[in-house]
Coordinates of C-alpha atoms in Angstrom, one line a residue:
M1 CA -8.0 -45.5 20.1
S2 CA -7.8 -44.2 23.7
N3 CA -5.2 -46.6 24.7
V4 CA -3.0 -45.5 21.7
I5 CA -3.1 -41.8 22.5
G6 CA -2.5 -42.5 26.2
H7 CA 1.0 -43.5 25.9
D8 CA 4.1 -41.7 25.1
E9 CA 4.3 -42.5 21.3
N10 CA 7.5 -41.7 19.1
L11 CA 6.8 -40.0 15.7
H12 CA 6.8 -43.2 13.7
E13 CA 3.9 -44.4 15.9
A14 CA 2.0 -41.1 15.7
L15 CA 2.0 -40.8 11.9
T16 CA 0.7 -44.5 11.9
Y17 CA -2.4 -43.5 13.6
D18 CA -4.3 -41.0 11.6
L19 CA -6.7 -39.6 14.2
A20 CA -8.8 -38.7 11.1
F21 CA -11.4 -36.8 13.1
Q22 CA -9.9 -35.2 15.8
P23 CA -6.8 -32.8 16.9
V24 CA -3.5 -34.5 17.5
P25 CA -3.5 -34.3 21.5
A26 CA -0.8 -32.4 23.0
P27 CA 1.1 -35.7 24.5
M28 CA 1.7 -36.8 21.0
R29 CA 3.1 -33.6 19.7
K30 CA 6.7 -33.4 18.8
G31 CA 9.5 -30.8 19.3
P32 CA 11.7 -29.2 16.6
I33 CA 14.3 -31.8 16.3
A34 CA 11.8 -34.6 15.5
M35 CA 9.9 -32.4 13.1
S36 CA 13.2 -31.1 11.6
L37 CA 14.2 -34.8 10.8
L38 CA 10.7 -35.7 9.4
W39 CA 10.7 -32.5 7.1
L40 CA 14.1 -33.2 5.9
A41 CA 13.0 -36.6 4.7
T42 CA 10.6 -34.7 2.6
Q43 CA 13.2 -32.4 1.0
T44 CA 16.2 -34.3 0.7
T45 CA 15.2 -36.2 -2.5
F46 CA 16.7 -37.4 -5.5
P47 CA 14.1 -35.7 -7.7
T48 CA 15.3 -32.3 -6.1
M49 CA 18.6 -33.3 -7.2
F50 CA 17.1 -33.9 -10.8
I51 CA 16.6 -30.1 -10.8
G52 CA 20.4 -29.5 -10.7
F53 CA 20.7 -32.0 -13.5
T54 CA 18.2 -30.2 -15.5
A55 CA 19.7 -26.7 -14.8
Q56 CA 23.2 -28.0 -16.0
Q57 CA 22.0 -29.8 -19.1
S58 CA 20.0 -26.7 -20.2
G59 CA 23.1 -24.4 -20.0
L60 CA 22.6 -22.5 -16.8
P61 CA 25.8 -21.8 -14.7
L62 CA 26.1 -22.5 -11.2
Q63 CA 25.7 -19.1 -9.9
G64 CA 22.4 -19.0 -11.9
L65 CA 21.2 -22.4 -10.1
I66 CA 22.2 -20.8 -6.8
M67 CA 20.1 -17.7 -7.2
G68 CA 17.3 -19.8 -8.5
C69 CA 17.6 -21.9 -5.3
V70 CA 17.6 -18.8 -3.1
V71 CA 14.4 -17.4 -4.6
G72 CA 12.6 -20.5 -4.7
T73 CA 13.7 -21.5 -1.0
V74 CA 12.7 -18.3 0.3
L75 CA 9.2 -18.2 -1.5
L76 CA 8.5 -21.8 -0.4
S77 CA 9.6 -21.2 3.2
V78 CA 7.3 -18.4 3.5
Y79 CA 4.3 -20.5 2.4
G80 CA 5.5 -23.6 4.1
I81 CA 5.9 -22.0 7.5
L82 CA 2.4 -20.8 7.4
A83 CA 1.0 -23.9 6.3
G84 CA 2.9 -25.8 8.7
Y85 CA 1.8 -23.6 11.6
L86 CA -2.0 -24.0 10.2
G87 CA -1.5 -27.7 11.1
A88 CA 0.1 -27.3 14.5
K89 CA -2.4 -24.8 15.6
T90 CA -5.4 -26.9 14.6
G91 CA -4.1 -30.3 15.0
L92 CA -6.3 -31.5 12.1
M93 CA -5.7 -33.3 8.9
Q94 CA -5.8 -31.3 5.6
P95 CA -8.9 -33.0 4.1
I96 CA -10.9 -32.3 7.5
L97 CA -9.8 -28.6 7.3
T98 CA -10.9 -28.6 3.7
R99 CA -14.1 -30.0 4.7
M100 CA -14.6 -27.3 7.5
I101 CA -13.5 -24.3 5.6
F102 CA -14.6 -25.0 2.0
G103 CA -17.8 -26.9 2.6
R104 CA -19.2 -29.7 0.5
V105 CA -18.7 -28.7 -3.0
G106 CA -15.3 -27.0 -2.0
M107 CA -14.0 -30.2 -0.3
I108 CA -14.7 -32.2 -3.3
V109 CA -12.9 -29.8 -5.6
V110 CA -10.0 -29.7 -3.3
S111 CA -9.7 -33.6 -2.7
V112 CA -9.8 -34.0 -6.5
F113 CA -6.6 -31.8 -6.7
L114 CA -5.2 -33.6 -3.8
V115 CA -5.6 -37.0 -5.5
V116 CA -4.3 -35.6 -8.9
M117 CA -1.3 -34.2 -7.1
G118 CA -0.6 -37.0 -4.8
I119 CA -0.8 -39.9 -7.5
G120 CA 1.1 -37.6 -10.0
W121 CA 3.8 -37.4 -7.8
Y122 CA 3.5 -41.2 -6.7
S123 CA 3.8 -42.3 -10.3
F124 CA 6.8 -40.0 -11.2
Q125 CA 8.8 -41.2 -8.2
A126 CA 8.0 -44.8 -9.1
V127 CA 9.3 -44.3 -12.4
Y128 CA 12.3 -42.1 -11.6
T129 CA 13.4 -44.9 -8.8
G130 CA 13.2 -47.4 -11.5
Q131 CA 15.4 -45.4 -14.0
L132 CA 17.9 -44.6 -11.1
V133 CA 18.2 -48.3 -9.8
S134 CA 18.3 -49.9 -13.3
G135 CA 20.9 -47.5 -14.2
I136 CA 23.2 -48.1 -11.1
L137 CA 22.8 -52.1 -11.4
S138 CA 22.7 -52.1 -15.2
W139 CA 19.3 -54.0 -15.5
T140 CA 18.3 -55.0 -18.9
I141 CA 14.5 -55.1 -17.9
A142 CA 12.2 -53.0 -20.1
P143 CA 11.5 -49.7 -18.3
T144 CA 7.8 -50.2 -18.4
V145 CA 8.2 -53.5 -16.4
I146 CA 10.4 -51.7 -13.8
A147 CA 7.8 -48.9 -13.6
V148 CA 5.1 -51.1 -12.9
I149 CA 7.0 -53.0 -10.4
F150 CA 7.9 -50.1 -8.3
T151 CA 4.4 -48.5 -8.6
V152 CA 2.9 -51.5 -7.0
L153 CA 5.7 -52.3 -4.4
M154 CA 5.7 -48.8 -3.2
A155 CA 2.3 -48.9 -1.9
T156 CA 3.3 -51.6 0.6
N157 CA 3.3 -49.4 3.6
N158 CA 0.3 -47.5 3.0
T159 CA -1.9 -50.5 2.9
I160 CA -1.3 -51.2 6.8
G161 CA -0.8 -47.5 7.6
F162 CA 1.3 -44.5 6.9
K163 CA 4.9 -45.4 8.4
G164 CA 7.6 -44.9 6.0
V165 CA 8.6 -41.3 6.3
G166 CA 8.8 -41.3 10.0
T167 CA 11.3 -44.0 10.2
Y168 CA 13.1 -42.7 6.9
G169 CA 13.5 -39.1 8.9
R170 CA 15.2 -40.8 11.9
Y171 CA 17.6 -43.2 10.3
V172 CA 17.9 -43.0 6.6
A173 CA 17.7 -39.2 5.8
P174 CA 20.7 -38.4 7.8
I175 CA 22.7 -41.1 5.8
V176 CA 21.4 -39.8 2.5
F177 CA 22.2 -36.2 3.5
A178 CA 25.9 -37.2 4.4
W179 CA 26.2 -39.0 1.2
V180 CA 25.2 -36.1 -1.0
L181 CA 27.0 -33.5 1.3
Y182 CA 30.2 -35.6 0.8
S183 CA 29.7 -35.4 -3.0
V184 CA 29.4 -31.6 -2.8
I185 CA 32.6 -31.2 -0.7
K186 CA 34.5 -33.6 -2.9
V187 CA 33.3 -31.4 -6.0
F188 CA 34.4 -28.2 -4.6
T189 CA 37.8 -29.4 -3.1
T190 CA 38.8 -31.3 -6.3
I191 CA 37.2 -29.4 -9.3
P192 CA 39.0 -26.4 -10.2
S193 CA 36.8 -23.3 -9.5
S194 CA 37.4 -21.9 -13.1
V195 CA 35.5 -25.0 -14.3
L196 CA 32.8 -25.1 -11.5
W197 CA 31.9 -21.4 -12.2
A198 CA 32.1 -21.4 -15.9
K199 CA 29.3 -21.1 -18.3
P200 CA 28.5 -24.5 -19.6
H201 CA 29.1 -25.3 -23.2
L202 CA 25.6 -26.0 -24.0
P203 CA 22.7 -23.9 -25.4
L204 CA 20.9 -21.9 -22.6
T205 CA 17.2 -23.1 -22.5
T206 CA 16.3 -22.2 -18.9
S207 CA 16.3 -19.2 -16.6
V208 CA 16.7 -18.5 -12.9
I209 CA 13.0 -17.7 -12.6
A210 CA 12.3 -21.2 -14.2
I211 CA 14.8 -23.1 -11.5
A212 CA 13.2 -21.0 -8.8
T213 CA 9.5 -22.3 -10.2
L214 CA 11.0 -25.9 -10.2
I215 CA 12.3 -25.4 -6.5
V216 CA 8.8 -24.3 -5.7
G217 CA 7.0 -27.0 -7.6
S218 CA 9.2 -29.9 -6.1
G219 CA 9.5 -28.8 -2.7
V220 CA 5.7 -27.8 -2.0
W221 CA 3.3 -30.4 -0.8
G222 CA 0.2 -28.6 -0.3
N223 CA -1.0 -31.0 2.5
E224 CA 1.7 -29.6 5.0
P225 CA -1.0 -29.7 7.9
D226 CA -1.0 -33.4 7.6
F227 CA 2.6 -33.5 8.7
W228 CA 2.9 -30.6 11.0
R229 CA -0.3 -31.3 13.1
F230 CA 2.2 -33.3 15.1
S231 CA 4.2 -30.5 15.9
R232 CA 4.0 -28.5 19.1
N233 CA 1.8 -25.5 18.4
K234 CA 4.7 -23.1 18.5
W235 CA 5.3 -20.7 15.6
S236 CA 9.1 -20.9 16.6
H237 CA 9.3 -24.5 16.4
V238 CA 7.7 -24.7 12.9
A239 CA 9.7 -21.9 11.5
F240 CA 13.0 -23.5 12.7
S241 CA 12.4 -26.9 11.7
M242 CA 11.0 -26.1 8.2
G243 CA 13.6 -23.4 7.6
I244 CA 16.5 -25.9 8.2
A245 CA 15.1 -28.6 6.3
N246 CA 14.3 -26.5 3.3
V247 CA 17.8 -24.9 3.2
I248 CA 19.6 -28.3 3.4
G249 CA 17.2 -29.9 0.8
L250 CA 16.6 -27.4 -1.7
F251 CA 20.2 -26.0 -1.8
V252 CA 22.7 -29.1 -1.3
F253 CA 20.6 -31.3 -3.5
P254 CA 20.4 -29.2 -6.5
I255 CA 23.9 -28.0 -6.2
T256 CA 25.0 -31.7 -6.2
G257 CA 22.7 -32.5 -9.1
W258 CA 24.3 -29.8 -11.2
A259 CA 27.8 -30.9 -10.4
M260 CA 27.0 -34.5 -11.3
G261 CA 25.5 -33.5 -14.6
L262 CA 28.8 -31.4 -15.2
L263 CA 30.9 -34.3 -14.5
A264 CA 28.8 -37.2 -15.9
H265 CA 28.5 -35.5 -19.4
S266 CA 24.9 -37.1 -19.7
A267 CA 21.3 -36.0 -19.4
N268 CA 20.2 -39.6 -18.7
P269 CA 19.3 -40.0 -15.0
A270 CA 20.2 -43.7 -15.0
K271 CA 23.9 -42.7 -16.0
Q272 CA 24.0 -40.0 -13.9
S273 CA 22.9 -42.2 -10.9
Q274 CA 25.4 -44.8 -11.7
F275 CA 28.3 -41.8 -11.9
I276 CA 27.4 -40.4 -8.5
V277 CA 27.6 -43.9 -7.0
H278 CA 31.2 -44.5 -8.5
Y279 CA 32.0 -40.7 -7.7
S280 CA 31.1 -40.4 -4.0
L281 CA 30.3 -43.9 -2.7
F282 CA 33.4 -45.8 -3.7
G283 CA 31.8 -47.6 -6.4
L284 CA 29.4 -49.9 -4.0
L285 CA 26.6 -50.1 -6.5
S286 CA 24.4 -52.4 -4.4
L287 CA 24.6 -50.1 -1.5
G288 CA 23.8 -47.0 -3.6
A289 CA 20.7 -48.7 -5.1
L290 CA 19.5 -49.7 -1.7
I291 CA 19.9 -46.3 -0.2
I292 CA 17.8 -44.9 -3.2
V293 CA 15.2 -47.5 -3.0
V294 CA 14.8 -47.1 0.7
S295 CA 14.5 -43.2 0.4
Q296 CA 12.3 -43.3 -2.3
F297 CA 10.0 -45.7 -0.9
A298 CA 9.6 -43.6 2.2
L299 CA 9.0 -40.4 0.2
N300 CA 6.5 -42.0 -2.0
D301 CA 4.7 -43.2 1.2
S302 CA 3.8 -39.5 1.8
N303 CA 2.6 -38.9 -1.8
L304 CA 0.3 -42.0 -1.8
Y305 CA -0.8 -40.9 1.9
E306 CA -1.9 -37.5 0.5
A307 CA -4.2 -39.3 -2.3
V308 CA -5.5 -41.9 0.0
N309 CA -6.6 -39.4 2.5
A310 CA -8.4 -37.5 -0.2
V311 CA -10.1 -40.6 -1.6
S312 CA -11.2 -41.9 1.9
N313 CA -12.5 -38.4 2.7
L314 CA -14.6 -38.3 -0.7
F315 CA -16.0 -41.8 -0.6
G316 CA -15.7 -42.9 3.0
I317 CA -14.2 -46.4 1.8
R318 CA -11.5 -48.5 3.7
R319 CA -7.8 -47.9 3.3
I320 CA -7.0 -51.0 1.4
I321 CA -9.6 -50.2 -1.2
A322 CA -8.5 -46.7 -1.6
V323 CA -4.8 -48.0 -1.8
S324 CA -5.7 -50.6 -4.5
L325 CA -7.8 -48.1 -6.6
L326 CA -5.0 -45.6 -6.6
V327 CA -2.3 -48.0 -7.2
A328 CA -4.2 -49.1 -10.4
L329 CA -4.5 -45.6 -11.6
G330 CA -0.6 -45.1 -10.6
V331 CA 0.3 -48.0 -12.9
V332 CA -1.7 -46.5 -16.1
I333 CA 0.0 -43.0 -15.4
S334 CA 3.5 -44.8 -14.8
L335 CA 3.2 -46.6 -18.2
W336 CA 2.7 -43.3 -19.9
M337 CA 5.7 -41.7 -18.0
S338 CA 8.0 -44.4 -18.7
H339 CA 7.7 -43.7 -22.5
S340 CA 8.1 -39.9 -22.1
S341 CA 10.9 -37.7 -21.4
S342 CA 11.8 -37.5 -17.7
E343 CA 12.5 -33.7 -17.7
T344 CA 8.9 -33.3 -19.5
V345 CA 7.3 -35.3 -16.8
F346 CA 8.9 -33.5 -14.1
F347 CA 7.9 -30.1 -15.1
I348 CA 4.3 -31.2 -15.9
V349 CA 4.0 -32.9 -12.3
A350 CA 5.5 -30.0 -10.5
G351 CA 3.4 -27.4 -12.2
I352 CA 0.1 -29.1 -11.8
G353 CA 1.1 -29.9 -8.0
A354 CA 2.1 -26.3 -7.1
S355 CA -0.8 -24.6 -8.9
S356 CA -3.6 -26.7 -7.4
V357 CA -3.6 -28.0 -3.6
P358 CA -1.2 -25.2 -2.3
T359 CA -3.7 -22.5 -3.5
A360 CA -6.3 -24.1 -1.4
T361 CA -4.0 -24.3 1.6
S362 CA -3.1 -20.7 1.3
I363 CA -6.9 -19.9 1.4
M364 CA -7.2 -22.0 4.4
I365 CA -4.2 -20.1 6.1
V366 CA -5.8 -16.7 5.6
D367 CA -9.3 -18.0 6.7
T368 CA -7.9 -19.4 9.9
L369 CA -5.2 -16.8 10.8
L370 CA -6.5 -13.4 9.3
V371 CA -10.1 -13.6 8.5
P372 CA -11.0 -13.9 12.4
K373 CA -9.4 -10.4 12.7
L374 CA -11.6 -9.1 9.9
L375 CA -14.7 -10.3 11.0
G376 CA -14.2 -10.5 14.9
V377 CA -15.2 -14.1 15.0
K378 CA -13.4 -17.3 14.6
R379 CA -14.6 -20.3 12.6
P380 CA -14.7 -23.1 15.4
L381 CA -12.0 -25.9 14.4
T382 CA -12.0 -28.0 17.4
L383 CA -15.1 -30.3 16.7
V384 CA -15.5 -31.9 13.2
P385 CA -19.2 -31.2 12.1
D386 CA -21.0 -34.2 10.4
W387 CA -21.8 -34.0 6.7
H388 CA -25.4 -33.1 7.0
S389 CA -24.4 -30.0 9.1
L390 CA -22.1 -28.6 6.7
R391 CA -23.1 -25.6 4.6
W392 CA -23.4 -26.6 0.8
T393 CA -20.1 -24.7 0.1
N394 CA -18.0 -21.6 0.8
W395 CA -18.4 -19.9 -2.5
I396 CA -15.7 -17.2 -1.8
A397 CA -13.2 -19.8 -1.1
V398 CA -14.0 -21.9 -4.1
S399 CA -14.2 -18.9 -6.4
A400 CA -10.8 -17.7 -5.2
L401 CA -9.2 -21.1 -5.5
L402 CA -10.5 -21.6 -9.1
V403 CA -9.2 -17.9 -10.0
G404 CA -5.8 -18.7 -8.3
V405 CA -5.4 -22.0 -10.3
V406 CA -6.3 -20.2 -13.6
V407 CA -3.5 -17.6 -13.0
S408 CA -1.1 -20.3 -12.2
I409 CA -1.8 -22.0 -15.5
V410 CA -2.1 -18.9 -17.7
F411 CA 1.2 -17.3 -16.2
S412 CA 3.3 -20.7 -16.3
I413 CA 6.1 -21.8 -18.7
P414 CA 4.2 -22.9 -22.0
G415 CA 3.4 -26.7 -21.7
N416 CA 4.4 -27.0 -18.0
V417 CA 0.9 -27.4 -16.6
L418 CA -1.2 -28.0 -20.0
P419 CA 0.1 -28.3 -23.5
G420 CA 0.4 -24.9 -25.6
I421 CA -0.5 -22.8 -22.6
G422 CA 1.6 -20.2 -20.7
L423 CA 2.8 -16.8 -20.8
S424 CA 6.0 -17.6 -18.8
L425 CA 5.3 -14.5 -16.4
G426 CA 7.3 -14.8 -13.2
I427 CA 7.0 -17.6 -10.6
A428 CA 3.4 -18.7 -11.7
P429 CA 2.5 -20.9 -8.8
V430 CA 3.2 -18.2 -6.2
E431 CA 1.4 -15.6 -8.4
G432 CA -1.5 -17.8 -8.3
W433 CA -1.4 -18.2 -4.5
L434 CA -1.1 -14.7 -3.9
V435 CA -3.9 -13.8 -6.5
A436 CA -6.3 -16.5 -4.6
V437 CA -5.5 -14.8 -1.2
I438 CA -6.0 -11.2 -2.3
F439 CA -9.3 -12.4 -4.1
Y440 CA -10.6 -14.1 -0.9
I441 CA -9.6 -11.1 1.4
A442 CA -11.2 -8.5 -1.0
V443 CA -14.6 -10.2 -1.4
I444 CA -14.6 -10.5 2.5
L445 CA -14.1 -6.9 3.1
V446 CA -16.7 -5.9 0.5
R447 CA -19.2 -8.1 2.1
R448 CA -18.2 -7.8 5.7
D449 CA -21.4 -6.0 6.7
N450 CA -23.7 -8.4 4.9
P451 CA -25.7 -10.3 7.3
S452 CA -25.3 -13.4 5.2
I453 CA -21.4 -13.3 5.2
L454 CA -20.9 -16.2 7.4
R455 CA -23.3 -18.5 5.4
T456 CA -21.4 -17.4 2.3
L457 CA -18.2 -18.4 4.0
G458 CA -19.4 -21.7 4.6
Y459 CA -20.0 -21.8 8.5
H460 CA -21.9 -24.9 9.3
L461 CA -25.6 -24.0 10.5
S462 CA -25.4 -24.0 14.1
E463 CA -22.3 -21.6 14.2
S464 CA -23.6 -19.5 11.6
Q465 CA -26.9 -18.8 13.4
S466 CA -25.3 -18.2 16.8
I467 CA -22.4 -15.7 15.4
S468 CA -25.1 -13.9 13.1
Q469 CA -27.0 -13.2 16.1
R470 CA -23.9 -12.1 17.9
L471 CA -23.0 -9.7 15.1
S472 CA -26.5 -8.1 14.8
G473 CA -26.6 -7.7 18.6
E474 CA -29.7 -10.1 19.4

């Protein structure tokens, strides 16, 4: 590994080597341009365009969609910049940060969430890609067969290392963005404004808040530190790179989706994909299908990477075994999704994803950036402790996590996370993150003078003992 670290690697190579148990060294850190391209690859996605399709087919006017995009992008960017800076500051992977901050039990809980979120998005992307490609190329193959094929094939890169998103960010993401941007420009220069800004002649079944929630749910990853630990440790670099990528991906793509939904007169993803290729790619169906396949394969690399890291952290098994197990699970989930409504599945996956892992990441942000100011001591995050030296768990963090997840589920749109559950109160995932953070801080403030506070927070044994002595003046 020393030979790998010693030379000047590009981002593609850096992402290939996990550096699982050590911070990313400074020579391997990348600047704002490289990180902007990387993050652009995660946000300029066709499922993000699906939000616009959904909004238009649900009767929401364009101005309502734009308002939802503004609210969702601002909230997501605040969270994302903090989560990204956590990765840049520590240089550590999400599962390792989870182990060090949440302890043994907490790590298991968060890792399960990571698996659910990662494999949920992975399966949805596989099914959705199959729908888009079969629509463009007019395939007559059964949807279940296509779903299984893409679920298996999309695991190729992860069997030998996490590679796709780095290459995609440099070469393909700009092409996809240019294609979608051209579509937007063509729409706004050829379609009368009276048509674009008119209220759709469809029943209104969604809202600005629902769209903002979808923006948050589709754009959040939860494991942002896994990506941003390769960034230079500068707040301004993270804010610039993530802000640019979020604005481009979470505005341009949903607006394009809305316009295509208006012009295609169809709620079917397959027909919409075929229409956009005819409309803005001069009818080059094979080229359109190729671009979609390449972009979706790269994006799904990241989803599976998230789940693989979590499984490896839980069981310590080889990558190839973890990938094989997760793909088998993904096939089962994809078979179910291929027989369900795309809109329903998208809402469920986005809801579950946004309510779980990002809540844990929010707690880790506070633990790393704010708690040291409250306690006057820092949790050492430079050396990864072995399993036996970890505390059993950080009970305050686990309690805050569970409280936040429950709030997200209860406040969600009915059926978005769990069938028949939801009060439709605000942007539920963000409210869950905030409640978890407030709970975590409040309990720490109440117990700050308790001699056992550091043990309760899960500091591993040697650190807890030495810091306790320092606090007591011994």
